[in-house]
Structures are given as C-alpha cells and as structure tokens.
XYZ file of C-alpha atoms in Angstrom:
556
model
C 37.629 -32.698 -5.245
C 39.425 -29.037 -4.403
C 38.853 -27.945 -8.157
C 35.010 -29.112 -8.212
C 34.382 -27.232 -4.370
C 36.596 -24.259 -6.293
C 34.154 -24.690 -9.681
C 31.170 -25.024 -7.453
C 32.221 -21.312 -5.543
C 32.862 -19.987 -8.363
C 29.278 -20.714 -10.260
C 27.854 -20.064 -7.490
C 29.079 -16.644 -6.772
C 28.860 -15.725 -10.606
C 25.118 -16.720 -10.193
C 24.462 -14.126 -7.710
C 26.299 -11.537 -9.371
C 24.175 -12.121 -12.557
C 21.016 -12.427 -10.468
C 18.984 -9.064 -10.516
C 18.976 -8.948 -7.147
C 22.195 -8.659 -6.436
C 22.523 -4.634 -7.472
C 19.433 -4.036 -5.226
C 21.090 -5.600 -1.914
C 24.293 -4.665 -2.931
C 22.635 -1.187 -2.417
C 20.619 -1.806 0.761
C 23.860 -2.740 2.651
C 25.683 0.426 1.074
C 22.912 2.334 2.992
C 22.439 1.087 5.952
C 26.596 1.655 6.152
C 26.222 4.953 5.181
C 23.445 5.742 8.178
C 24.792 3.988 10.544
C 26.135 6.789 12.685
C 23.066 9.350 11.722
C 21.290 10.144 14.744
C 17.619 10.274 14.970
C 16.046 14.038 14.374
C 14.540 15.181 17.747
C 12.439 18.729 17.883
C 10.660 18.587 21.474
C 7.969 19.267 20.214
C 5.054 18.848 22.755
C 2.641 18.511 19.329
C 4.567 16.530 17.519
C 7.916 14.477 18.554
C 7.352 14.152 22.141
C 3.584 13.112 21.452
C 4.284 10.486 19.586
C 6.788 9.290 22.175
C 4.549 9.483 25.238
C 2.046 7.713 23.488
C 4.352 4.834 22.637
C 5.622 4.776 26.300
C 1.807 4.461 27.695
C 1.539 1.715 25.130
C 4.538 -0.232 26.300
C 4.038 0.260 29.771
C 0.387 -0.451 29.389
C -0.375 2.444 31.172
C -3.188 4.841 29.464
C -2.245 8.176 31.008
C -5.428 10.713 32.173
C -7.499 12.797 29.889
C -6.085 16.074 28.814
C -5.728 17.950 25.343
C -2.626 15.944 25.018
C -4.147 12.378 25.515
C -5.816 11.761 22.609
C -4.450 14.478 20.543
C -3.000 12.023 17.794
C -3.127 9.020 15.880
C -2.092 5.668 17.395
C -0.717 4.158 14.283
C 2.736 5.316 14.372
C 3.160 5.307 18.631
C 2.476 1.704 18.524
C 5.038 1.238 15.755
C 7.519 2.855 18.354
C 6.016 0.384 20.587
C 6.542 -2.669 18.425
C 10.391 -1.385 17.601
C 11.238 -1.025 21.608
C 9.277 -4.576 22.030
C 11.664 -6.224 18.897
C 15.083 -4.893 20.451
C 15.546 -2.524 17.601
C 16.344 1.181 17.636
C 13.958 3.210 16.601
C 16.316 4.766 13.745
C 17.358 1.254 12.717
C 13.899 0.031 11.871
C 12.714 3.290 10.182
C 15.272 2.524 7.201
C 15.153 -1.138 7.659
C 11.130 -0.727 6.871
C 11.412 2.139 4.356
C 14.392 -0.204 2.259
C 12.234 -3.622 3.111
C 9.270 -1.992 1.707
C 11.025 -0.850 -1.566
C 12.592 -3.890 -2.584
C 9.093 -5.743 -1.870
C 7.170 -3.238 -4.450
C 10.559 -3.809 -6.715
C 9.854 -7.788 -6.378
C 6.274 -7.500 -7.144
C 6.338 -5.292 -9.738
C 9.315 -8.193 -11.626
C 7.198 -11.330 -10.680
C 4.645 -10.106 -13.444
C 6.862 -7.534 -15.206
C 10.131 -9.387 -15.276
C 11.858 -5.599 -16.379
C 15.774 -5.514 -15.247
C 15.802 -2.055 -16.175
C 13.028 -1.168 -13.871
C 13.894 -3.147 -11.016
C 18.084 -1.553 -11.417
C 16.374 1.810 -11.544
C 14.140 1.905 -9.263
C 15.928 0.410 -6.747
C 18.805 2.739 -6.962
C 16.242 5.731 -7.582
C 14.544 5.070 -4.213
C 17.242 3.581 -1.752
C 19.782 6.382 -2.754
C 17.300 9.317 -2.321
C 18.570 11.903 -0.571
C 15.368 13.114 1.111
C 15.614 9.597 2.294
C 18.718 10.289 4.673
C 16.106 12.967 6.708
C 12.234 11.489 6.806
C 13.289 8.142 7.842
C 15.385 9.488 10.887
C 12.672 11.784 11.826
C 10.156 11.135 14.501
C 7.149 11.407 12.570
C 4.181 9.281 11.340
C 5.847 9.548 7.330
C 8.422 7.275 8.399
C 5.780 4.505 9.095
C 3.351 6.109 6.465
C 5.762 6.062 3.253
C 6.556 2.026 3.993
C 3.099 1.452 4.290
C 2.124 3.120 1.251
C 4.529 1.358 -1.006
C 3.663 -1.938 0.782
C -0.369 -1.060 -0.330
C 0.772 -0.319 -3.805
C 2.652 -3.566 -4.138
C -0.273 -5.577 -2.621
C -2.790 -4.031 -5.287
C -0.522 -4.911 -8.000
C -0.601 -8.603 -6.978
C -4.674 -8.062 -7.085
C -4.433 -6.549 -9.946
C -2.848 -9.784 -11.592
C -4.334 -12.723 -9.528
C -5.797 -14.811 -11.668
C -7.096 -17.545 -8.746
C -9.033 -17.073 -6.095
C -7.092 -18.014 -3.474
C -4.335 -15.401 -4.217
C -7.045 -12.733 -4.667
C -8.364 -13.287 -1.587
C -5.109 -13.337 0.384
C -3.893 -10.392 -1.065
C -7.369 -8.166 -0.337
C -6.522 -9.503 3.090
C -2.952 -8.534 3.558
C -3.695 -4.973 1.843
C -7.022 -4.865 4.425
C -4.492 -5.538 7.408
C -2.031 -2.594 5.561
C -4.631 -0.389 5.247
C -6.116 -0.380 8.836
C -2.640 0.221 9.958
C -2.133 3.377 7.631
C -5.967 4.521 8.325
C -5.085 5.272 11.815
C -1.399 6.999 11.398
C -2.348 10.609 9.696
C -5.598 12.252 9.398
C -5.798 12.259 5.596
C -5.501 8.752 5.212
C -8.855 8.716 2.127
C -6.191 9.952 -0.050
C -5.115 6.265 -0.683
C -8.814 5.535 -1.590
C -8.756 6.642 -5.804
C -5.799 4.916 -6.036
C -7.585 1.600 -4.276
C -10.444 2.299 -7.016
C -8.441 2.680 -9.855
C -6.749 -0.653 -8.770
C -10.444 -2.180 -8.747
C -11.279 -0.455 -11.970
C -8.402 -2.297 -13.845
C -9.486 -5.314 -12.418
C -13.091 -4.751 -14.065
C -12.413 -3.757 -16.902
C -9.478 -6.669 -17.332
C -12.387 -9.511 -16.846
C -15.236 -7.531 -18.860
C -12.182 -7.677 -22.224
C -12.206 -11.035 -21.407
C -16.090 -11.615 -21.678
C -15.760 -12.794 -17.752
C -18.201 -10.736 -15.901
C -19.905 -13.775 -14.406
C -21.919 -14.004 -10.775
C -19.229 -15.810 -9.597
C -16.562 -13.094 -10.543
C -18.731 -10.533 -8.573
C -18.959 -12.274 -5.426
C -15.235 -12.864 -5.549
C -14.674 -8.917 -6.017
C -17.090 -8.380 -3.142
C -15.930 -10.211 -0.471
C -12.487 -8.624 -1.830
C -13.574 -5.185 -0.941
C -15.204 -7.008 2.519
C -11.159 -8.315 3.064
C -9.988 -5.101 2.526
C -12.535 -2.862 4.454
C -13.678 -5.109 7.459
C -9.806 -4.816 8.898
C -10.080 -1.358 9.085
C -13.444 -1.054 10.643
C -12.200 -3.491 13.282
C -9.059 -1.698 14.075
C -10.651 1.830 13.906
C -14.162 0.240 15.863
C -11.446 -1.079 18.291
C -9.248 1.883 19.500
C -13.049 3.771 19.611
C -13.815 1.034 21.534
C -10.713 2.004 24.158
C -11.277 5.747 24.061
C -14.548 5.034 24.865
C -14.362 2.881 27.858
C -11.451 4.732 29.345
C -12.392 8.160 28.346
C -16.423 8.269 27.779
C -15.706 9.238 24.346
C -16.379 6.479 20.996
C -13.379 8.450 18.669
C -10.422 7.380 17.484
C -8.581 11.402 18.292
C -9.746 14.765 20.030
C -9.948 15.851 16.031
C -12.723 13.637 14.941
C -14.520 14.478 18.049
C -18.096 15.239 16.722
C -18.364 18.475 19.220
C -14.871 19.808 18.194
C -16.025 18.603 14.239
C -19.243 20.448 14.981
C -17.911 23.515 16.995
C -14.892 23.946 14.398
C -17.275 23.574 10.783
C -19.690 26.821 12.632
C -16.460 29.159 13.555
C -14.975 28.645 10.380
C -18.581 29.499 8.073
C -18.680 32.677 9.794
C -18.030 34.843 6.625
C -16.023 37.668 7.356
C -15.904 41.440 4.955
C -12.188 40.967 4.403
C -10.891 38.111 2.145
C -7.453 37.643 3.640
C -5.456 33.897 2.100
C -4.928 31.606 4.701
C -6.468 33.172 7.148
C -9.951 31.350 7.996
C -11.058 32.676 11.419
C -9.311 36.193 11.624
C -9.868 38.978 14.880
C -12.362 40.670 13.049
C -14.902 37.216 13.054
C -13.796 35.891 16.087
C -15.298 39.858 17.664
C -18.097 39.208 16.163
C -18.452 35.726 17.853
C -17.439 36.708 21.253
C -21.021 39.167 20.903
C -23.404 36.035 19.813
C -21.597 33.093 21.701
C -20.831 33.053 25.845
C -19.056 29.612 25.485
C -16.510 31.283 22.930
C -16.574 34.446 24.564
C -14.755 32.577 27.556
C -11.453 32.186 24.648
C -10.789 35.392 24.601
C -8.485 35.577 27.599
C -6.280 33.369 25.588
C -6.938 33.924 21.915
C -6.622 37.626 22.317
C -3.704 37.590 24.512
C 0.115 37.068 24.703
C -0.854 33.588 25.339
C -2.504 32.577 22.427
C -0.333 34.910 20.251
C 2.463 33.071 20.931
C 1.233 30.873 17.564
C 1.727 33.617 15.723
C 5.681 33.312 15.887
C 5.392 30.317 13.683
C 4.138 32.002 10.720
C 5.655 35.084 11.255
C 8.178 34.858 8.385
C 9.765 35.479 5.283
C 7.624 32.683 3.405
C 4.088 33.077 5.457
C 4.209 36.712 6.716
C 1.203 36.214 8.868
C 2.184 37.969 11.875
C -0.895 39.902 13.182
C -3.812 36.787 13.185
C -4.254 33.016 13.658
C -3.011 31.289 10.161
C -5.773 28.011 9.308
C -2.853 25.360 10.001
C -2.486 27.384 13.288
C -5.889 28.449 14.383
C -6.760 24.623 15.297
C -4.293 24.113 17.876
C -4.758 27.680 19.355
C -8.503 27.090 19.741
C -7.554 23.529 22.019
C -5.367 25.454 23.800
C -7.800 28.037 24.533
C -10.545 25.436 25.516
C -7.549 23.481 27.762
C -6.755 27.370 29.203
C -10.233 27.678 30.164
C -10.165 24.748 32.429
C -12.433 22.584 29.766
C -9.735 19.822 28.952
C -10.721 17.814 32.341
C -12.548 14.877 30.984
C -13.808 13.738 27.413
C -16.997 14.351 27.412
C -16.833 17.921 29.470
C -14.567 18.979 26.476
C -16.585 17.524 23.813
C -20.046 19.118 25.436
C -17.766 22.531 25.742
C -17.336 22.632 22.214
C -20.872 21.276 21.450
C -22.330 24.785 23.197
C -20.128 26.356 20.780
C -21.597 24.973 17.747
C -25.177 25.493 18.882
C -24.418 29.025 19.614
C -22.906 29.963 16.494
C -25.757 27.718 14.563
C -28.407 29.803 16.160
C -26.656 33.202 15.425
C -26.344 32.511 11.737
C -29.996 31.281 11.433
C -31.374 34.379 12.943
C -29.265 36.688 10.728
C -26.838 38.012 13.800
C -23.794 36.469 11.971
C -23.202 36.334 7.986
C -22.491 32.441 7.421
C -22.200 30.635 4.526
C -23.719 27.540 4.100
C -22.101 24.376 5.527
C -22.428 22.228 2.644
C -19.751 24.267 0.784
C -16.799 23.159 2.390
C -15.534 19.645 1.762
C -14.863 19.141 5.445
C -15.583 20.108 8.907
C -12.088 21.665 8.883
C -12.302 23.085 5.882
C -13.124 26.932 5.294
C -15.641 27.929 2.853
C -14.612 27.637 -1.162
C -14.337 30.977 -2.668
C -14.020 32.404 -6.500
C -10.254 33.111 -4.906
C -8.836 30.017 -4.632
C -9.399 28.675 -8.197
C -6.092 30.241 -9.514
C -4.497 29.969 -5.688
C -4.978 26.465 -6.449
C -3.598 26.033 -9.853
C -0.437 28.278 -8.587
C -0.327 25.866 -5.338
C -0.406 22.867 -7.786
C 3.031 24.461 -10.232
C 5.015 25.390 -6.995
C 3.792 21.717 -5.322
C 4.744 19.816 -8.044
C 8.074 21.645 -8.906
C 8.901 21.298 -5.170
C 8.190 17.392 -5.165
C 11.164 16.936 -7.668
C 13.148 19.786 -6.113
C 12.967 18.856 -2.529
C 13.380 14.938 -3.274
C 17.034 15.703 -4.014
C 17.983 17.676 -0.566
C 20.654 15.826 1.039
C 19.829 17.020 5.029
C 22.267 15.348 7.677
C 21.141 17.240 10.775
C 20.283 15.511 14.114
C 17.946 18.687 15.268
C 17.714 20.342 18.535
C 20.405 19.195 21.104
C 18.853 18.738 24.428
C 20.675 16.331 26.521
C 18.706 16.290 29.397
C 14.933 16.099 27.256
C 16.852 13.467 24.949
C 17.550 11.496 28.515
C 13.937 11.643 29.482
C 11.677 11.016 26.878
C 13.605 9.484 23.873
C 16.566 7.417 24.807
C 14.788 4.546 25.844
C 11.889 4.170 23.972
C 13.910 4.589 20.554
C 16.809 2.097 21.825
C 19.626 5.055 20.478
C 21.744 5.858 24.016
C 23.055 9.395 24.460
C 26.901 8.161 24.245
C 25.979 7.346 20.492
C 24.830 10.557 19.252
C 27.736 12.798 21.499
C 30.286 10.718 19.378
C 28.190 11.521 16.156
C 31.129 13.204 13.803
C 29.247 15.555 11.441
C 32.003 15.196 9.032
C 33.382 11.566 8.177
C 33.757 9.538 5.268
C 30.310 7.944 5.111
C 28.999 11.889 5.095
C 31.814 12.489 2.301
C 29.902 9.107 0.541
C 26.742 10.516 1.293
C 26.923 14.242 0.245
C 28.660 13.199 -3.258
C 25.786 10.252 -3.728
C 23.166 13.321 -3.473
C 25.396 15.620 -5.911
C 25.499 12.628 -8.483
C 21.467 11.726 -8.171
C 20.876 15.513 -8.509
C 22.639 15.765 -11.780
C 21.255 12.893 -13.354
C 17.990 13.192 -12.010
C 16.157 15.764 -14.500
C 18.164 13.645 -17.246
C 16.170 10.507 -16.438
C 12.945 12.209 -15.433
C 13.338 13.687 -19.339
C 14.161 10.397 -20.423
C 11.034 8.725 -18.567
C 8.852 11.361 -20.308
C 10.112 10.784 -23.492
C 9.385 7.167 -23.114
C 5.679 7.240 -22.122
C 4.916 10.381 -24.791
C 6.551 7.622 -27.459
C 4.691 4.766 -26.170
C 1.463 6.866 -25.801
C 1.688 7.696 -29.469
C 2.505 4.397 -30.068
C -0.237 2.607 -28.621
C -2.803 4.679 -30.185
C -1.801 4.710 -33.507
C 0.013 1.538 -34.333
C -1.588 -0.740 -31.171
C 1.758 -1.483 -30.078
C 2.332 -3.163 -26.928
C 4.948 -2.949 -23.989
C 6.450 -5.412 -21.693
C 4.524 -3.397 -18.830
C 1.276 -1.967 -20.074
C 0.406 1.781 -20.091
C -1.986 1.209 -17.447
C 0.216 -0.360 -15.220
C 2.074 3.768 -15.156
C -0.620 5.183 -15.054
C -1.788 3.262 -12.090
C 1.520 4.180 -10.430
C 1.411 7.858 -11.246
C -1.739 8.255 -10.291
C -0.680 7.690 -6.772
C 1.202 10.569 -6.789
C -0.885 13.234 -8.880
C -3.271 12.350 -5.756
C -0.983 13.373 -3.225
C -0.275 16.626 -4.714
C -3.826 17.124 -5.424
C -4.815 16.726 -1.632
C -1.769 18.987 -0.427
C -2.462 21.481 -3.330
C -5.707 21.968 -1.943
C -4.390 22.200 1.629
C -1.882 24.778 0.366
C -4.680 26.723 -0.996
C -7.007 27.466 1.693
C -5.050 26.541 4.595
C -1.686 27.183 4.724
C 0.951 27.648 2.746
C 2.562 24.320 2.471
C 6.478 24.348 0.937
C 8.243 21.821 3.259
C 8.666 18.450 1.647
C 7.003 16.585 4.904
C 3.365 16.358 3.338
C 4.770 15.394 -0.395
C 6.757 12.573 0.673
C 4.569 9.898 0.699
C 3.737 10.099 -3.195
C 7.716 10.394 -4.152
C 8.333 6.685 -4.196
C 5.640 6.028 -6.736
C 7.167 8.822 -8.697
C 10.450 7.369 -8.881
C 9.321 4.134 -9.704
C 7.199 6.155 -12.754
C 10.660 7.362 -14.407
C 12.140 3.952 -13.776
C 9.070 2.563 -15.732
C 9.095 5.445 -18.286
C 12.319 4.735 -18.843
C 11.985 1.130 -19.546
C 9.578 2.079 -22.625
C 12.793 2.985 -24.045
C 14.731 -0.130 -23.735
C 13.708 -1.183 -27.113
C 15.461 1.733 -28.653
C 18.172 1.679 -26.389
C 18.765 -1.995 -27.188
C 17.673 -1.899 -30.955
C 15.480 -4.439 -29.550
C 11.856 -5.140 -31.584
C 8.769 -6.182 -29.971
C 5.859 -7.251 -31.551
C-alpha cells in the first residue's frame, strides 16, 4: 500500500514536471519572489501619480470631489482599478504583477489550445515574465500597468475569435473582448490604436470563411452582432461615466480633454500658422502675440503664459535631449494653457470652463476668416490636438520611426530597481492606504539583497541573449516566408497568425512615431510598452519556424 501511495507521488509529480506548464509557473513564482520587497514608484506628481490616486480615493469613498482643472483631468479606467485592488485586500504593487503575469500566461494558454507549440509557450513565457522593463512599469503608478494586461488579454480574446468555429464560442468571446475593450477605452487617450489590430483580427476571420466557400447570410449576421458584442460594451461604459460627468458636473464628457470647447478652442490656437518653422514647437510666443491682438478671451492668458508662472513648464524640456528652453514644447503647451484658464479664475464649474474656451475658438475662427491671422485649414491635422502636417515632418517621421523602434528593443532590456521620490510625509497622505503598501515596508526596503543580486544578473543574461533570439526569430519567418511562397509549405502556426501578432506592435510605434514627430520628442520607454509583449511573443513564434531544423524534424 506504502509503495503504490510512493508510485502514485511519484507519477504524479513526474506528470507535472513534463507538463508544459510547469516551466511557466515555475517562473511566475520565481518573480513574484524576486519583487516581493520592490516598493511601488511614487513621483508626486499632481498630473500624474497623485491624480490617479485621488481619483481612486473619491471612487472608494464614493465621494465625487468639486469641479476644478483637476477633477476630471484624467481617465477613470485605471483609478477604479486602484479602487477594485483596495476593495479586494490587495496591494496595489501586488496586483500590478499578479495582472501583468495572469495576463501573459492566459495569451500563452490561448495561443497552445490551437497552436499546441512547446517552444513558443517555453519562450514566450520566459521572454515576457523575466523582462526587465517589467521590474519598473508594473510598480509604477500609471495607467500602462492596467493598459499592458489589458492589451494582451484583447489579443488573446481575438485569437479565440479568430478560431471559433461555433457560435456560441464566437459570441462569448466578442463579449468578453467587448467588456476588455470598454475597460481599456477609458484608461489612456489613444486607446483607437487597438482598432487595426481588431480589424485585422476580423479580416482573417473573412477571408478564413470566404476559402472555405462559407460566406452565407447566416455567417454575416453572426459577424455582426459580433462587432455589436464588442462595441455596445464600450458605448455603455463610455455613455455611462458621460452620463456621471454630466449630472454632477453639467458637462456629457468622459475628461476635461475631450471637452468639445477645449477640442474646439485647442484645434483654432494650434492652426494659427506662424513665419518660423521651429520642431516641436506648435503654439510658440511669436503666434500666441499675434492672438492676444485678435482674441480678448486669450488675451486674459497672458498674465500666466507670459510669466514666471507659466514658464515654470519650460524646466521640463529644458535639457540635454529636448533643449526647448525659451517656449511652450506641444506635449507641454496643453497643460500650460489649463493652467492658464484655472489662473484666470475660469476652472469654477464645467460648463463656465467649457464656454471660456468656446469664446476662444470663435475668436480665433473669426480672425482667420477675415484674414487678421494666417491659419491653415483645419482639415489638415488628424486631430483636434494635432498641429498642422508640414513637408517637414516626412523625414522627422521616418527618423522618429529608426530611433522608436531601436529604442523598443533597447529600452525593453533596462533592469530599473528604483522606488522614486522619497517623501514620507506625501507617501503617508495620499498613497499608503489606497495602495495597501505601509510606510514600515518600504523604510526596510534594502536596495542591495540577494533577490536584487537574482534580479540584476537575470537582466544581464536576457540582454545577451536577446539580439541572438530576435536574429534567430528573423531568420525563421524570412525562411518560412520564402518557403510558403515558393514551395506552399505550411507551419504548425500559420504566417498570418505572426503577422497578426506583429502587427500589434508596428501600430504602436506607428502612433508614437507620429507623436514623436510633431509633438514631442518621445525617448522614454513609457509610451512603447504596451506593444513589447506582442513583440516578444513574435520572436518566440519566429523562432518556432525553426524547430523543424533545429529538430531535423519534416513537416509536410
């Protein structure tokens, strides 16, 4: 009876070892041990950090705090995760990497249901649970820690509607993705760059059922109330938190920034064409003169924008890497203009602010239609934020694109184990409680200990065999490219099924190249981040086309 309970242990144990799952949550445990003593990154920041944090404390509290160009100065999406994490008795730093790792292994088990690759799922998983840049966005107090799990969770769903051949599943899924994507609609502003990758999804879909001669009625109203599954969640959640602002603060928007009088006033200053062409610089002294002459409302800005006050922005760009030191850079200009309005006494209600900047706009409109002001027209721009295309940034945007994508791989590999800004006092006040991390755990914090030692030789040993797999990955799609075309050879994940991954992330550096270029100048790894786990699982799927090779394996 001992020996068979002993037998019984043993095949059982041996079965999970085998098991390709084991490697995966071997890893998961490895790094949750290895952050368990990193602190969460706190700046102060009364735009950023601390935002986020009052928000979540008026959402716990239930308390919606009065109108001022703080209220509504954000996105809800991430606050009320902060919310939901103080609500579940977990610390905010906890369920940042619990979500991140969760939502990894869930794109590694969809992508194996259909794709049953143990290279893939090994290399991926120890690819994206072992990044370094890892160890620093999912401490910080930003919306990417809630926007990168989301992300990857919306890529995995797709791929299960991608292969759903019932309609059940395909329903459920265009559901649980619709749900997803209402949540990551409302956490960052540029949320439509998901949207091509959605379509492509779609598009293989198509294009799977017209090879198989099954482009029936039926078939389309299936696909239709799939898009319906996948939109109507988002409407709702966006229609409801309009619904909020509205009855609370007069105003049916979702954030200050979608506003349509700070839209309107915002799309007028910045088509204001001005004689010098300076990069990054959409609004400089020079235009903003000229629209003190033509506009009283903006006129009253002056006494802020022209002033110690407002040039107080200007230390943020002053630098080695911007060197904008004399004039409002594009990134910078937006918040200096709220302040102005909030310095002018304007930020008292919702709809006093939004007629404010309303005035604006109709000033500015009127001075470029009756020739005062050189404008451009508005249609030129792709948003109201947006300054004017010129002949300029066609090769600042293929040089944004080569130092972008360069510092995607570069800046995935940066081991950071920092805690920020030490500020007892502000930590006591705004962050200890909401995030559930006490102020007696990060004073015994020991910046160097063995899990560090782990850590910081992990990064060196992912940094040296990083460009050899990303080489190797290459190799393997240019092989199975040239392949497929000329000898209609097929793999054990199709060529599409890459592409549809990659695709992901040639979007996301697309939409920051393009931010880079007429904006600002974009280096830190914050706005990349979101299209490196799609990456990663590209080399471990690149790498896979190899396996045949590798293994001196044939497939027909």
């Amino acid at each position: 009876m001992k020996q068979s309970g002993l037998q019984w242990l043993s095949k059982t144990i041996g079965k999970m070892v085998r098991s390709v799952w084991f490697f995966p949550v071997c890893l998961v445990f490895l790094k949750l041990w290895l952050t368990r003593d990193l602190p969460l990154i706190t700046y102060f920041g009364s735009h950023d950090d601390l935002r986020y944090i009052a928000m979540a404390n008026s959402f716990v509290n239930f308390d919606l705090p009065p109108y001022d160009r703080f209220t509504l100065m954000r996105q809800p999406g991430y606050p009320a995760y902060i919310a939901l994490s103080y609500c579940l008795g977990l610390s905010l730093r906890f369920s940042q990497e619990l979500l991140y790792l969760g939502s990894g292994l869930f794109l590694a088990r969809s992508l194996y249901k259909y794709y049953p690759s143990r290279w893939v799922v090994t290399l991926f998983s120890a690819l994206y649970i072992l990044n370094p840049g890892s160890f620093h966005w999912n401490r910080l107090i930003m919306p990417e820690a809630l926007y990168v799990p989301l992300t990857t969770f919306m890529l995995a769903c797709l791929l299960h509607l991608i292969h759903s051949q019932r309609q059940r599943p395909f329903w459920k899924w265009s559901a649980i993705l619709g749900l997803a994507l209402a949540w990551f609609w409302n956490t960052r502003p540029e949320g439509v760059w998901i949207v091509p990758t959605i379509a492509f999804a779609y598009g293989i879909i198509l294009f799977k059922k017209s090879v198989a001669s099954q482009l029936s009625l039926a078939f389309f109203k299936t696909l239709f109330f799939s898009i319906f599954l996948v939109v109507a969640p988002v409407i709702f959640a966006t229609s409801s938190i309009c619904l909020l602002n509205y009855f609370n603060y007069g105003l049916y928007i979702t954030n200050d920034l979608t506003a349509p009088g700070f839209k309107a006033a915002y799309a007028q200053i910045v088509r204001v064409n001005s004689d010098r062409f300076r990069r990054w610089v959409p609004v400089p002294q020079e235009t903003r003169r000229q629209l003190y002459e033509v506009s009283p409302s903006f006129q009253q800005l002056s006494s802020f924008l022209e002033t110690e006050k407002g040039q107080a922005w200007f230390a943020l760009t002053c630098n080695e890497r911007v060197n904008i030191c004399d004039d409002y850079m594009g990134g910078v200009f937006l918040w200096a203009l709220r302040d102005a309005v909030a310095d002018s006494g304007y930020y008292q209600s919702a709809k006093e602010t939004d007629r404010f900047y309303r005035e604006i706009a109709e000033e500015i409109k009127i001075a470029c239609e009756d020739d005062r002001l050189k404008c451009a027209r508005s249609s030129l721009a792709f948003s109201s934020f947006s300054p004017q295309l010129r002949p300029q940034y066609i090769g600042y945007f293929f040089e944004s694109l080569g130092i972008l994508s360069q510092n995607s791989i570069g800046s995935a590999l940066e081991l950071n184990l920092t805690s920020g800004y030490e500020n007892n006092n502000l930590y006591r006040k705004y962050y200890q409680k909401i995030t559930r991390e006490s102020l007696n755990f990060r004073n015994k914090i020991q910046t160097e200990n063995f899990t560090n030692y782990i850590s910081i030789n992990l990064a060196r040993i992912y940094g040296y065999l990083f460009p050899i797999l990303l080489g190797m990955a290459i190799l393997g799609v240019v092989l199975t490219l040239f392949k497929y075309l000329f000898f209609s050879y097929i793999n054990a994940i199709p060529i599409s099924i890459f592409i549809f991954f990659i695709s992901c992330t040639i979007a996301r550096v697309l939409l920051i190249s393009y931010i880079r270029t007429v904006s600002m100048p974009v280096k830190g790894f914050r706005y990349l981040w979101p299209g490196v786990p799609f990456l990663l699982l590209s080399i471990a799927i690149g790498i896979s086309y190899l396996e045949p090779i590798l293994t001196k394996k044939s497939r027909s």
